[in-house]
Every structure is written in C-alpha cells, then in structure tokens.
Coordinates of C-alpha atoms and ligand atoms in Angstrom, one line a residue:
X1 CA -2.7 -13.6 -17.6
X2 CA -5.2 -11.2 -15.7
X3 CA -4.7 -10.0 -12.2
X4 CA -7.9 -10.4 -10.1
X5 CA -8.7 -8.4 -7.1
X6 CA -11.0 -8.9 -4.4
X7 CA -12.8 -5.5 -4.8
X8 CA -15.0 -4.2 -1.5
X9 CA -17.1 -1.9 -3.1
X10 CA -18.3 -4.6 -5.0
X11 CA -18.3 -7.6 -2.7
X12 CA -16.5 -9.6 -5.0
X13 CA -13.2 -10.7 -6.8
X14 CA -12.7 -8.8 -10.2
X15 CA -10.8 -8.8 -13.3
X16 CA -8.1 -5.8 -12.6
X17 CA -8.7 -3.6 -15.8
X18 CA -6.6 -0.2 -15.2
X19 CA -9.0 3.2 -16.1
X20 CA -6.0 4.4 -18.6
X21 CA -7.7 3.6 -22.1
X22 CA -4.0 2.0 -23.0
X23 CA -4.0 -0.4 -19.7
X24 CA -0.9 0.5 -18.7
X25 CA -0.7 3.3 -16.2
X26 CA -2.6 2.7 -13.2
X27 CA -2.6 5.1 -10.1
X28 CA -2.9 3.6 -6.7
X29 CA -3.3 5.3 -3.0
X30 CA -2.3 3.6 0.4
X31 CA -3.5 5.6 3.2
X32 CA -0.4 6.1 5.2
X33 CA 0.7 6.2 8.4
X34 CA -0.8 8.9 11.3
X35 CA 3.2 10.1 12.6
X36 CA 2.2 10.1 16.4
X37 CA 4.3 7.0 17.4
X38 CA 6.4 4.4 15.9
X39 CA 4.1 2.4 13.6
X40 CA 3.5 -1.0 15.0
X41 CA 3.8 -4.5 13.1
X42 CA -0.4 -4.1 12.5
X43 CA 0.7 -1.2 10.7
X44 CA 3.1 -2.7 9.5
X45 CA 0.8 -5.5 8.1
X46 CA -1.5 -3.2 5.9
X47 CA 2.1 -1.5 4.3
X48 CA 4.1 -4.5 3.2
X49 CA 0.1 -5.6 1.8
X50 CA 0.3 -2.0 -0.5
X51 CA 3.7 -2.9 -1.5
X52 CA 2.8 -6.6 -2.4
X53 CA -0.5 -5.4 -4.4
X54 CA 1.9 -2.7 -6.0
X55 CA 4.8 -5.2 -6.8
X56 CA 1.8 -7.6 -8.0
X57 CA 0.9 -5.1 -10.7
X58 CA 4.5 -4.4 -11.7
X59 CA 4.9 -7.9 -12.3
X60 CA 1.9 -7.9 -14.4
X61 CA 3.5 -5.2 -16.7
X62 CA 2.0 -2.4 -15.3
X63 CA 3.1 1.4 -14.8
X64 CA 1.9 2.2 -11.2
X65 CA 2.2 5.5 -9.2
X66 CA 1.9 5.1 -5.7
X67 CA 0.7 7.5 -3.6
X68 CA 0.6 7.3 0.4
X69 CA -0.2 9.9 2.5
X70 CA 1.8 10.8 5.8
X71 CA -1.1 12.1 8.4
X72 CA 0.8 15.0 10.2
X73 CA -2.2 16.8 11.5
X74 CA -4.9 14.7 13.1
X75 CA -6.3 14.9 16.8
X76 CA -3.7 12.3 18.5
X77 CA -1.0 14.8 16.9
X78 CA -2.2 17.5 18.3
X79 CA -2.7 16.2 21.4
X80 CA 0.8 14.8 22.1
X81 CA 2.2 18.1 20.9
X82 CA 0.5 19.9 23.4
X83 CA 1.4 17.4 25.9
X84 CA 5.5 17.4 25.2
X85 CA 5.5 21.0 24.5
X86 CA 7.0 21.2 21.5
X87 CA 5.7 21.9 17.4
X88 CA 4.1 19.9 15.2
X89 CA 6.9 19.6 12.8
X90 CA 9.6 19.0 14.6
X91 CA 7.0 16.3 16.7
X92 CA 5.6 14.4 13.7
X93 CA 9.2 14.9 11.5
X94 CA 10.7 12.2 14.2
X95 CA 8.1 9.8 13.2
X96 CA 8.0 10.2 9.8
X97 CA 11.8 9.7 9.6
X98 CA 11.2 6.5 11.5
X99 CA 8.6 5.0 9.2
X100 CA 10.1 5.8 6.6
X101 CA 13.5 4.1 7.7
X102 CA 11.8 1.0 9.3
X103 CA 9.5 1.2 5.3
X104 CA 13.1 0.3 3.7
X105 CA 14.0 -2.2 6.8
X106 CA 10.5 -4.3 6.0
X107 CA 11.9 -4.4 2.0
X108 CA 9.3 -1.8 0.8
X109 CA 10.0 -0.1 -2.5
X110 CA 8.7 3.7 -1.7
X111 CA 5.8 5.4 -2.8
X112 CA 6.4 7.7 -5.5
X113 CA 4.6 10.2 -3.6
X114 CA 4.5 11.1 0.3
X115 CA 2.3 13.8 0.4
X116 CA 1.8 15.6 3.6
X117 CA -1.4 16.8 5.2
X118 CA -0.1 19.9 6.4
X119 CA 1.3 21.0 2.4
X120 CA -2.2 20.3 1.6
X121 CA -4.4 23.1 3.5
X122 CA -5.2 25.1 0.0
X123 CA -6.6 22.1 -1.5
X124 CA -8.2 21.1 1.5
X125 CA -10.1 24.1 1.6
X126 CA -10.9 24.2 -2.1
X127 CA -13.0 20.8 -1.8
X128 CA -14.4 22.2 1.6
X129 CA -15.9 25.3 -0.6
X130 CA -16.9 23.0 -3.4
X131 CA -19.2 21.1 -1.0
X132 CA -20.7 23.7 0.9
X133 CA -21.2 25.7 -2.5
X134 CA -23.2 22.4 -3.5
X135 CA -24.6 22.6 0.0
X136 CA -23.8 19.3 1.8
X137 CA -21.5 21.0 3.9
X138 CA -22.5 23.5 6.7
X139 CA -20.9 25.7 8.8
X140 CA -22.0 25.3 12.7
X141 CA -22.3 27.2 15.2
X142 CA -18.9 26.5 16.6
X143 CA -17.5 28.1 13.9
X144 CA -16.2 24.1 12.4
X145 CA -18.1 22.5 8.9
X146 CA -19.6 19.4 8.9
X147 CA -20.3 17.2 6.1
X148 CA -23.8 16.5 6.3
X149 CA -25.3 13.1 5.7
X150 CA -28.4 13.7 4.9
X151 CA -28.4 16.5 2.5
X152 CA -25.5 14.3 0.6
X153 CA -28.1 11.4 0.5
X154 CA -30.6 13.7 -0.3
X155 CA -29.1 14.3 -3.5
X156 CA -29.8 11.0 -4.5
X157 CA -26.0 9.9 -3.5
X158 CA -25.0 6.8 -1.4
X159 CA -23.8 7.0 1.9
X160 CA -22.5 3.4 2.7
X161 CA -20.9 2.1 -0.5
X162 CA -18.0 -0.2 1.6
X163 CA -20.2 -1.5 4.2
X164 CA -24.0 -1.9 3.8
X165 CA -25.1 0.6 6.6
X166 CA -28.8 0.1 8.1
X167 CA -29.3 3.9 8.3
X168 CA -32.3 3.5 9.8
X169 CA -31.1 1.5 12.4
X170 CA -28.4 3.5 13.0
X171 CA -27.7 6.7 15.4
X172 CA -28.4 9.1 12.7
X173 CA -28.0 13.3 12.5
X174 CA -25.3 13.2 15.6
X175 CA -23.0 15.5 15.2
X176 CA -19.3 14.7 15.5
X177 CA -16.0 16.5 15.9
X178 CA -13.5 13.8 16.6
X179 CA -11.6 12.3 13.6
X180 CA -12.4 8.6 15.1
X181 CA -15.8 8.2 16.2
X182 CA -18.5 5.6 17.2
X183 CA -19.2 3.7 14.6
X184 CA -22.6 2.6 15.3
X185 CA -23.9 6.7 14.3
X186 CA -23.7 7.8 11.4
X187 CA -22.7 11.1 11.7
X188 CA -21.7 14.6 10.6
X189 CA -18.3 15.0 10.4
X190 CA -15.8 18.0 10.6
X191 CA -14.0 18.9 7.6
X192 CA -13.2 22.0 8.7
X193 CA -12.4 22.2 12.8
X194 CA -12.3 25.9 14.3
X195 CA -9.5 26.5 16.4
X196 CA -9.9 25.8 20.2
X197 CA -7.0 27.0 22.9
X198 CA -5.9 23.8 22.9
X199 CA -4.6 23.5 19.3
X200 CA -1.5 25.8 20.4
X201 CA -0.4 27.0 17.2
X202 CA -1.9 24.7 14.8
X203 CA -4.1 26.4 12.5
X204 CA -3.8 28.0 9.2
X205 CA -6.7 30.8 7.7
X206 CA -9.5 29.7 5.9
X207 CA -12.6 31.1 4.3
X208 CA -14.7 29.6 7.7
X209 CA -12.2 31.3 9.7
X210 CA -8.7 29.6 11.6
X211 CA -8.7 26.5 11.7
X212 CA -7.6 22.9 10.6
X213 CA -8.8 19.9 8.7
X214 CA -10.7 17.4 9.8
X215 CA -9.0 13.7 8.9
X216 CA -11.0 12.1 6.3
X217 CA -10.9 15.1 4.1
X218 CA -7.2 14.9 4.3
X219 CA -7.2 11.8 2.3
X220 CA -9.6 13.2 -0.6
X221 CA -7.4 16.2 -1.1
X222 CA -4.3 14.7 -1.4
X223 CA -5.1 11.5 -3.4
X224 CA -7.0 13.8 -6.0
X225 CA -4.0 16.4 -6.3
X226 CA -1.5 13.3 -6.9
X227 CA -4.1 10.9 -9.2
X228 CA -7.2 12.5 -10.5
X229 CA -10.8 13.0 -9.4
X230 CA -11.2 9.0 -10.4
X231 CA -8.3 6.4 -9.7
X232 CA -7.8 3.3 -9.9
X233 CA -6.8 2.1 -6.5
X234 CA -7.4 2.8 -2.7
X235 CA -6.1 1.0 0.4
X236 CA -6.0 0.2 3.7
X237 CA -6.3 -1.7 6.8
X238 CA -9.6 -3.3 7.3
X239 CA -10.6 -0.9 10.3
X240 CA -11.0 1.8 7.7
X241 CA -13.3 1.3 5.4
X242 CA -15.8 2.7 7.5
X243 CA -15.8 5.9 8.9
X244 CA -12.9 6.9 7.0
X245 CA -13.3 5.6 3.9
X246 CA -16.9 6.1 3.2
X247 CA -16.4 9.6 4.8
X248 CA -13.6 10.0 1.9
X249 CA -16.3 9.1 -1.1
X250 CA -18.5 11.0 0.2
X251 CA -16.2 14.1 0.3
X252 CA -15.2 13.4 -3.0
X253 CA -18.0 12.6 -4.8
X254 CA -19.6 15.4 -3.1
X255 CA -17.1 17.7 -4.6
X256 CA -16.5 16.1 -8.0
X257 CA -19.9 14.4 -9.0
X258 CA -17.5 11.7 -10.4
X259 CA -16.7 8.5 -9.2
X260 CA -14.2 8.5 -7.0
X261 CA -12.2 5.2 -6.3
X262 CA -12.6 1.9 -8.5
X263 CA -11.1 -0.6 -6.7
X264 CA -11.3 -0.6 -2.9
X265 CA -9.2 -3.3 -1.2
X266 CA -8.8 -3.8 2.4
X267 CA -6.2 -5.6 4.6
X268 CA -7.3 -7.6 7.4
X269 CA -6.1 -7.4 11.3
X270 CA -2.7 -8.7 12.8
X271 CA -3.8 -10.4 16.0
X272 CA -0.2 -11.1 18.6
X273 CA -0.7 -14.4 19.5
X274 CA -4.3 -14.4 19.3
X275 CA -5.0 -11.4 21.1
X276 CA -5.7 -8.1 20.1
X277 CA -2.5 -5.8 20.0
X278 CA -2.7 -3.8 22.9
X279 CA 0.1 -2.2 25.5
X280 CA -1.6 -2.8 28.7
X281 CA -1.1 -6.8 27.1
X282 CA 2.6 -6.3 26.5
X283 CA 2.0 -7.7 23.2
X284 CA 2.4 -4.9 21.5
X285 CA 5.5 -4.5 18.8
X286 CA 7.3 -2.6 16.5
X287 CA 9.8 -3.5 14.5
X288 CA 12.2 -1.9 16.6
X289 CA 11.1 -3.6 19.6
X290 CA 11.8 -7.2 16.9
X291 CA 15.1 -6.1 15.9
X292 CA 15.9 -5.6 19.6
X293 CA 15.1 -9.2 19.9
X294 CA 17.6 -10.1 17.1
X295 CA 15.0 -10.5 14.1
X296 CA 15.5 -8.7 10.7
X297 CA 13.1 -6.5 8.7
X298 CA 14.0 -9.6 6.1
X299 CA 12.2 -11.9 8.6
X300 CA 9.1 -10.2 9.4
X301 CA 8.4 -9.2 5.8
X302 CA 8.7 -12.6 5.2
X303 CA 6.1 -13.4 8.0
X304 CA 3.8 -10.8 6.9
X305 CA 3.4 -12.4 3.9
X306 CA 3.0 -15.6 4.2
X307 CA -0.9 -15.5 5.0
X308 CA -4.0 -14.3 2.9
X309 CA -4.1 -10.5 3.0
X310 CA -8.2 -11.2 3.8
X311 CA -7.4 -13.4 6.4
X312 CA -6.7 -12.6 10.5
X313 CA -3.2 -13.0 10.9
X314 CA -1.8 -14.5 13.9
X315 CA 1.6 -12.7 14.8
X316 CA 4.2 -15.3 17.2
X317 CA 7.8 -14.8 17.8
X318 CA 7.6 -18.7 16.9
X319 CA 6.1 -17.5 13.7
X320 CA 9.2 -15.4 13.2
X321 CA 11.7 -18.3 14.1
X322 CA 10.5 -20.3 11.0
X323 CA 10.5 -17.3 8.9
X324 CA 14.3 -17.4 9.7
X325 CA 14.4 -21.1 8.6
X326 CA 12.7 -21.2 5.6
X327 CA 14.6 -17.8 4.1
X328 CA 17.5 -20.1 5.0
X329 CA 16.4 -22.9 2.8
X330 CA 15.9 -20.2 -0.1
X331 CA 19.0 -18.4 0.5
X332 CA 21.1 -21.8 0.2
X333 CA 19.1 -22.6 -3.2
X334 CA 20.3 -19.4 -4.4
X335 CA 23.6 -19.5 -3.2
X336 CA 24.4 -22.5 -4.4
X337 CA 22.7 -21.7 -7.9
X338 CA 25.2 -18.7 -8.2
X339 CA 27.9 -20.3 -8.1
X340 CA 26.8 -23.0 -11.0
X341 CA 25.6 -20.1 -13.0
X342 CA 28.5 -18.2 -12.5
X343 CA 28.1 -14.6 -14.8
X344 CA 25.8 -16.4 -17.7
X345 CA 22.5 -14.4 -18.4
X346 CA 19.2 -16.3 -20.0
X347 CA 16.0 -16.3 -20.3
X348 CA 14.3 -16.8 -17.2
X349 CA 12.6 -20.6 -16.4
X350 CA 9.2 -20.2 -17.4
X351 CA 7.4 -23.0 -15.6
X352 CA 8.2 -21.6 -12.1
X353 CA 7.1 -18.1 -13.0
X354 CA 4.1 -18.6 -14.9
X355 CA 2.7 -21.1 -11.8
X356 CA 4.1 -18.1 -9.3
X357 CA 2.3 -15.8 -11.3
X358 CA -1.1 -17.9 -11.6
X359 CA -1.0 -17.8 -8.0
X360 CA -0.7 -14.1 -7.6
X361 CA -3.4 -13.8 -9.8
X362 CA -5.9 -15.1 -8.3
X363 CA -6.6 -12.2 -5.6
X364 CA -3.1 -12.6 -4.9
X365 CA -2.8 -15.9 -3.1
X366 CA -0.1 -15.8 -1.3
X367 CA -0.1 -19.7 -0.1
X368 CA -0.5 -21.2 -3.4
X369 CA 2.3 -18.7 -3.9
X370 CA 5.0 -19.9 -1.4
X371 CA 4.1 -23.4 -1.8
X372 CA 5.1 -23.2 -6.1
X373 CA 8.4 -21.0 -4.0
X374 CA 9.1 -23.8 -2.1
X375 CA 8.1 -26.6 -4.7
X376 CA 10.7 -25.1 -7.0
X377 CA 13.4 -25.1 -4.1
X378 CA 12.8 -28.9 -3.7
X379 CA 12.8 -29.4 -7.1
X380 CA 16.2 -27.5 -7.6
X381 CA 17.8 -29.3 -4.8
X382 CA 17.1 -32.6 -6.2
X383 CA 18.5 -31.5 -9.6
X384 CA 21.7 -30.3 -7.3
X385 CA 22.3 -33.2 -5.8
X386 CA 21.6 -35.2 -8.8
X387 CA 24.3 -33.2 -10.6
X388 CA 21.9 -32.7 -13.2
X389 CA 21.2 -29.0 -13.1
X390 CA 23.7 -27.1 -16.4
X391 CA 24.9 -23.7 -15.6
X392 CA 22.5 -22.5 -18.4
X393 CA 19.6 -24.4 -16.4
X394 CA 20.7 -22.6 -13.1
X395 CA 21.2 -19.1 -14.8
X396 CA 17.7 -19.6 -16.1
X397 CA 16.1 -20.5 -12.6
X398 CA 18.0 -17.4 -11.3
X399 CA 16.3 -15.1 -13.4
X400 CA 13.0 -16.5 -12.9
X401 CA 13.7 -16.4 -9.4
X402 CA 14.8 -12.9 -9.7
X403 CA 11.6 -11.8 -11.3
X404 CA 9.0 -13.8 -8.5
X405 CA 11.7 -11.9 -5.8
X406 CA 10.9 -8.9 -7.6
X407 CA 7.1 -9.5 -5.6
X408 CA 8.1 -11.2 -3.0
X409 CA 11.2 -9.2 -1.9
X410 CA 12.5 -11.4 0.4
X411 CA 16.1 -12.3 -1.7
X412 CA 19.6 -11.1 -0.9
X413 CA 20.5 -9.1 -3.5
X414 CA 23.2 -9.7 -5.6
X415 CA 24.0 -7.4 -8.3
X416 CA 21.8 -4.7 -9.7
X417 CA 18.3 -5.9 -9.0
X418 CA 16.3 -5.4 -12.3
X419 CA 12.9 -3.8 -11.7
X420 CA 9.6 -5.4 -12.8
X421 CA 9.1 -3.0 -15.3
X422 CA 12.1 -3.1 -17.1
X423 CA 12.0 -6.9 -17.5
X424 CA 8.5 -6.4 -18.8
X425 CA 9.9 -3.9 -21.7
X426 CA 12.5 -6.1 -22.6
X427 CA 10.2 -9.3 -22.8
X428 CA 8.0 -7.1 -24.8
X429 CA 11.1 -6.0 -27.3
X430 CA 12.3 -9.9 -27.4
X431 CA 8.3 -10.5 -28.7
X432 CA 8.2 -7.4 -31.3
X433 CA 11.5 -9.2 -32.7
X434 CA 10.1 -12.1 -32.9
X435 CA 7.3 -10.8 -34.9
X436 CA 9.8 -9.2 -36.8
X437 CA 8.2 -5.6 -35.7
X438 CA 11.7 -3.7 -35.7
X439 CA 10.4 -0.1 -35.8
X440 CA 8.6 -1.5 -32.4
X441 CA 12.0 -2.9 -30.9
X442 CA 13.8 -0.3 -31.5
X443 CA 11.8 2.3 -30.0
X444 CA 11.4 0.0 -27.1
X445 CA 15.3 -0.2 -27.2
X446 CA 15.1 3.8 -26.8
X447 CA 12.7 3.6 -23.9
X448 CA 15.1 1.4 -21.9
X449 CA 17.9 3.6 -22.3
X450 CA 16.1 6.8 -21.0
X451 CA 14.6 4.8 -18.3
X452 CA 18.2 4.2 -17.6
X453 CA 19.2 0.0 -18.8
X454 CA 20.7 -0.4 -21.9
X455 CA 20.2 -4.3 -24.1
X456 CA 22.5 -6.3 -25.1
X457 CA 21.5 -9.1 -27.6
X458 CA 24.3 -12.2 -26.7
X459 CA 23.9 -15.8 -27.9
X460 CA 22.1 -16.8 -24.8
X461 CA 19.5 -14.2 -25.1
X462 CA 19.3 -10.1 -24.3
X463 CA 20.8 -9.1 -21.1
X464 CA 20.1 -5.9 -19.1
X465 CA 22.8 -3.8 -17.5
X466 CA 22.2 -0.4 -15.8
X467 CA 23.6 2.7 -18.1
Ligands
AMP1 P1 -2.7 4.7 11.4 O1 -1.3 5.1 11.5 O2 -3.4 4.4 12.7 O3 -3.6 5.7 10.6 O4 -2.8 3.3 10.7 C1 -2.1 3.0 9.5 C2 -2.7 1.7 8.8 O5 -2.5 0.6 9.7 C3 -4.1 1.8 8.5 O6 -4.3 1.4 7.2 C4 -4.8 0.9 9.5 O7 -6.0 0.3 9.0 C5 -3.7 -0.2 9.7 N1 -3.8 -1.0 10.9 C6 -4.0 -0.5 12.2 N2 -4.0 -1.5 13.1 C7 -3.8 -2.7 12.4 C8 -3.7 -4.1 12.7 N3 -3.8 -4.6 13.9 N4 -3.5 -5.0 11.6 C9 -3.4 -4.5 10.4 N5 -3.5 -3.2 10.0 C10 -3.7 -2.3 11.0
ZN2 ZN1 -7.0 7.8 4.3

C-alpha cells in the first residue's frame, strides 16, 4: 500500500517514494520550537502533526531519522535575555527542558536529533561563505550579509517555490534585518547579523566579523549537517512556508546547486474557539495552563488529532471534554479485550488494520481514520456482549490495535510496546518463511536481535519479546 502526501512544492498529493535507492531510509526535518516561552497548543498542533507523519511512515515500513531543530538564538531570544538580565543558555535551557518534557506529556516519540542553533555557528558560517563566494550574498555596510534576491534569481534560480510570489507586484530590493518580516516585500535577508550593543554577549567570530546568524539560515545548516544536501522531508506550521522556508531553499540551493527538500508539507492553524490565539484574548494555552485545568497530555493529543492536518482547527475545552469520553470508550474496549486474551500472542486482525492503514494513506486522513477506530470498537463490543469474541479472536484485535496505536498513540500501555519497525521486520521474516527464503529469515532473525527483540516461533504464530 503506498503512502500519499499532500506535497506544497508541488501543489498536489503525491505517491511518497523515499530518495534512498533501496526505499527504506528516509530522512525527515520538523522545524522545532524558537525556546523563548513555553510553546503553546498551536505549537503544539504542528509537533504532534511531525510525529503523526513520522509514525505514518513507520507504520508503512519505513526507517525514518527525524531531525528537529531547537531555535536558541533568534531576535525574541535575544531580546528577553537582555530584558531579565541573565545568558542565553541558562534563558533558553528552561525552555527547552519544558518542551521537551511537555513533547513526552503530548505522546511524542523524540526526534533522533535536537540539534541546536547555537552548536551550529561553524556550519552556519561555512554556507554563509559558500554563497557569497557564488556571490548571492553581500556584505553591507553595517557590517551584517544579506542574501540577495535578485542576484539569486539572476542565476536563473527560483525565488518562490512554496507560494507563487508576484515579484513584480511585490515590495522588492528592501532590505531587512529582522528574522520575521513583512511579508508583502520580498526582501534581503541577514544571514549574517553584526553585533549591535544590544546583543550583550551574544556573538561568536566570523570571517564578516562578530556576529550571529540570522534565522532562516539556521535551519539550512543544521538540517544539511544531520540529513544531506537533499532530503526527503521538511515541516512546519503553515505560517512558515514563506519567508522562512523559501528563505531556507534559497540558502540552500544557493550554497549546494542541488535540490534541497522533496517533499514540503505544511500544518494548518489552531484557531481557540474561533479566534485567533492571542493573550490580550485570554485564549491563549499551553499545555500547562490544560493540565492545570485537569486535562492530560493523553487528551489533547487525542484532540489534536482528530481533524485534517490541512484543515483550520478549532481548539474548545468542549472539544477536550469529548476527547476524554471517547479515550474512555477505547480504553474499556481494550480493557475488557485483555482480560479475554489473557497472555496469548497472534497475528494481528488484518481487516481493521489494512482499513486504518488505507485511511492513513490517503494524505493521512485522519477522519476516515478514527471513524474505522471507532467502527472496530462497536464492532468488538457487539462481539463482547454476544459472547462471541475467542480469546485467540481478542488477542488478534489487540495486536492489530497495538500496531494502529503505534500511529495514533493515544493507548495505555501495557507491556513493552513494540515499535513500528520491529513489527514490520518480523512480518517481513514471517513472509521470507513463507517463501521458504531461510537465508533471508535468518538474517532478518539477526537484525532483530541487534536491534534489541529476539523471535519466538509458538503455535499461534512468532512473538516478540525485548532481549
Ligand atoms: P515557533 O516556536 O514560533 O518557531 O513555532 C513552532 C511551530 O509552531 C512552527 O512550525 C509554527 O508554524 C507553528 N505554529 C505557530 N502558531 C501556530 C498555530 N496557531 N497553529 C499551528 N501551528 C502553529
Ligand atoms: Zn526552520
């Protein structure tokens, strides 16, 4: 079954085909958080999206690194710093701790890689001297560099790849130095911002004198390091994709002369009760200020998920009430399926799944999703009631309910919680033994092992058990 993607740079819904010739490892980046403040539930929004396209792929038998940036040196930073007096580590650390905390409250497995901004000045700079070496970066009076527009789209390169941009329309050949800027110019940007009195101590050397990076290039820098001049994956919140993200191609292809990014995908807004998010509203939340209220990570995840990640979403606390209800319904499903299945291990169900997993593949919808969820509940119930369900018959709707919670992550875990992966190697050992391909099995048998599960082959099928 192939995984299709809605995919911005090319307006449309595409086959997912991974850039690794054997179509297995595929590298994806999330642009992370910007530690100023505790990340709000519109934040929150666009993260539990990265870890629902990353589970997705999992599912679908893929090896994924995931990459997400933590944005410790930006303008707002720097600001605030000066403002409570105190340094940027020990300022953004606080928040960084806190996302990453409230990351495992929402459910969220963690990136393999949290690379920092500030552990990234050397490669930073390296890009900065490619692109003024290839001269579409200048250095300006002020002593910052700019990335310049027009001499990029002078080399026959395309400025506006996310968004069709009527340059001529547009406010063009400004000059800007703030990391968020208007977006009807299309302007320079910094890379490279010389130090002002009002940095305090933040700057580091650099060829173009002291200084410190501007925010888009952040992002090239530190998703090239981690996944190559060309990946397979970028996202972010909806809000991004232009300046910051065209700002990031450009950089990149700039520098490289390769393509930079194959599939872009975007998360749309979180509206709070059909307003924007805002403070001066009051309707503004973390996920602290929800737990104070007596909700769960569990509960919001739940809620975050249950609408189109191209679609507005309209945040309530009613909302968040019947997320508590319907994890309810599936937590008594399961519970009660336990206890018929008792410790027997088969094969999982494979009606449920395969309908779950037609659902996620197209662009991951998420409705169609829920409602084969809630379809098999009903279904399971009746059987309950009925007395008609075997322990076997349970067993096997457990595991197929473990492998579409292995996406959704909304279950209570019992036991060791197999990952996505390692179900997909054994599946794909149980196959080569059915084709009689031992040599194939065996070495698949290895793989498990150092990946740390061994398999057991019992009458009711192989079962999985950490080392
Ligand atoms: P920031 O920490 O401001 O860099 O934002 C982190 C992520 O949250 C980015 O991908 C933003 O696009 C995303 N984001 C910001 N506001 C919202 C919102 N209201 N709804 C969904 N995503 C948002
Ligand atoms: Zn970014």
């Amino acid at each position: 079954m192939a995984l299709k993607l809605y995919n911005t740079l090319t307006r449309s819904v595409q086959e997912f085909t991974p850039l690794d010739p054997a179509g297995k490892q595929v590298g994806m980046y999330c642009c992370g958080p910007t530690v100023y403040d505790f990340a709000h539930i519109g934040n929150w929004r666009t993260f539990v999206f990265a870890d629902l396209v990353r589970r997705s792929l999992e599912l679908f038998g893929y090896n994924v690194k995931h990459v997400m940036n933590i944005t410790d040196v930006e303008d707002k930073i720097i600001k605030r710093v000066r403002e409570q007096k105190t340094t940027l580590r020990e300022f953004t650390g606080q928040f960084e701790t806190a996302f990453l905390d409230d990351l495992k409250a929402l459910g969220c497995r963690e990136p393999h890689m949290k690379p920092r901004a500030t552990e990234h000045i050397a490669e930073i700079i390296a890009i900065i001297e490619k692109l003024v070496a290839r001269g579409v970066a200048y250095r300006a009076a002020d002593g910052s560099v700019y990335f310049s527009i027009e001499k990029y789209r002078g080399c026959g390169c395309c400025y506006g790849q996310l968004l069709k941009l009527n340059l001529d329309e547009m406010r063009t050949g400004a000059r800007v130095a703030s990391d968020e800027y208007e977006k009807e110019s299309v302007a320079d940007f910094a890379l490279w911002k010389a130090r002002v009195s009002e940095d305090g101590d933040v700057f580091w050397p650099s060829p173009f004198g002291e200084g410190r990076p501007g925010w888009h290039i952040e992002c090239s820098a530190m998703s090239i390091k981690a996944l190559g001049e060309t990946f397979d994956l970028h996202l972010g919140g909806e809000d991004l994709k232009f300046p910051h993200h065209e700002d990031e191609i450009a950089q990149s292809e700039g520098a490289t002369g390769k393509p930079f990014v194959k599939y872009w995908l975007h998360g749309a807004h979180l509206l709070v009760e059909g307003k924007k998010m805002s403070k001066s509203l009051g309707n503004f939340f973390t996920l602290r200020d929800l737990v104070a209220k007596g909700h769960t990570g569990r509960e919001v995840r739940y809620l975050l998920l249950t609408s189109h990640y191209r679609e507005t979403f309209n945040f309530t606390l009613d909302g968040l009430a019947g997320a508590k209800s319907a994890l309810g319904r599936i937590d008594e499903c399961v519970g009660k399926l336990r206890e018929l299945a008792g410790n027997l291990e088969v094969a999982p169900e494979a009606g449920f799944l395969d309908r779950f997993k037609l659902a996620l593949a197209d662009d991951l919808n998420i409705s169609a999703a829920w409602a084969a969820v809630f379809e098999w509940v009903r279904d399971i119930n009746k059987q309950l009631a009925e007395k008609s369900l075997t322990p076997a018959g349970a067993a096997a709707a457990l595991a197929a309910w473990s492998q579409v919670d292995s996406v959704l992550g909304v279950g209570i875990q019992g036991g060791a919680e197999v990952p996505a992966e390692i179900v997909a190697l054994a599946n794909e050992r149980t196959a080569a033994k059915a084709a009689k391909d031992f040599k194939r099995a065996d070495a698949i048998r290895a793989e498990l092992k150092a990946k740390g599960w061994v398999i057991e082959d019992t009458p009711k099928g192989p079962k999985l058990k950490p080392v």
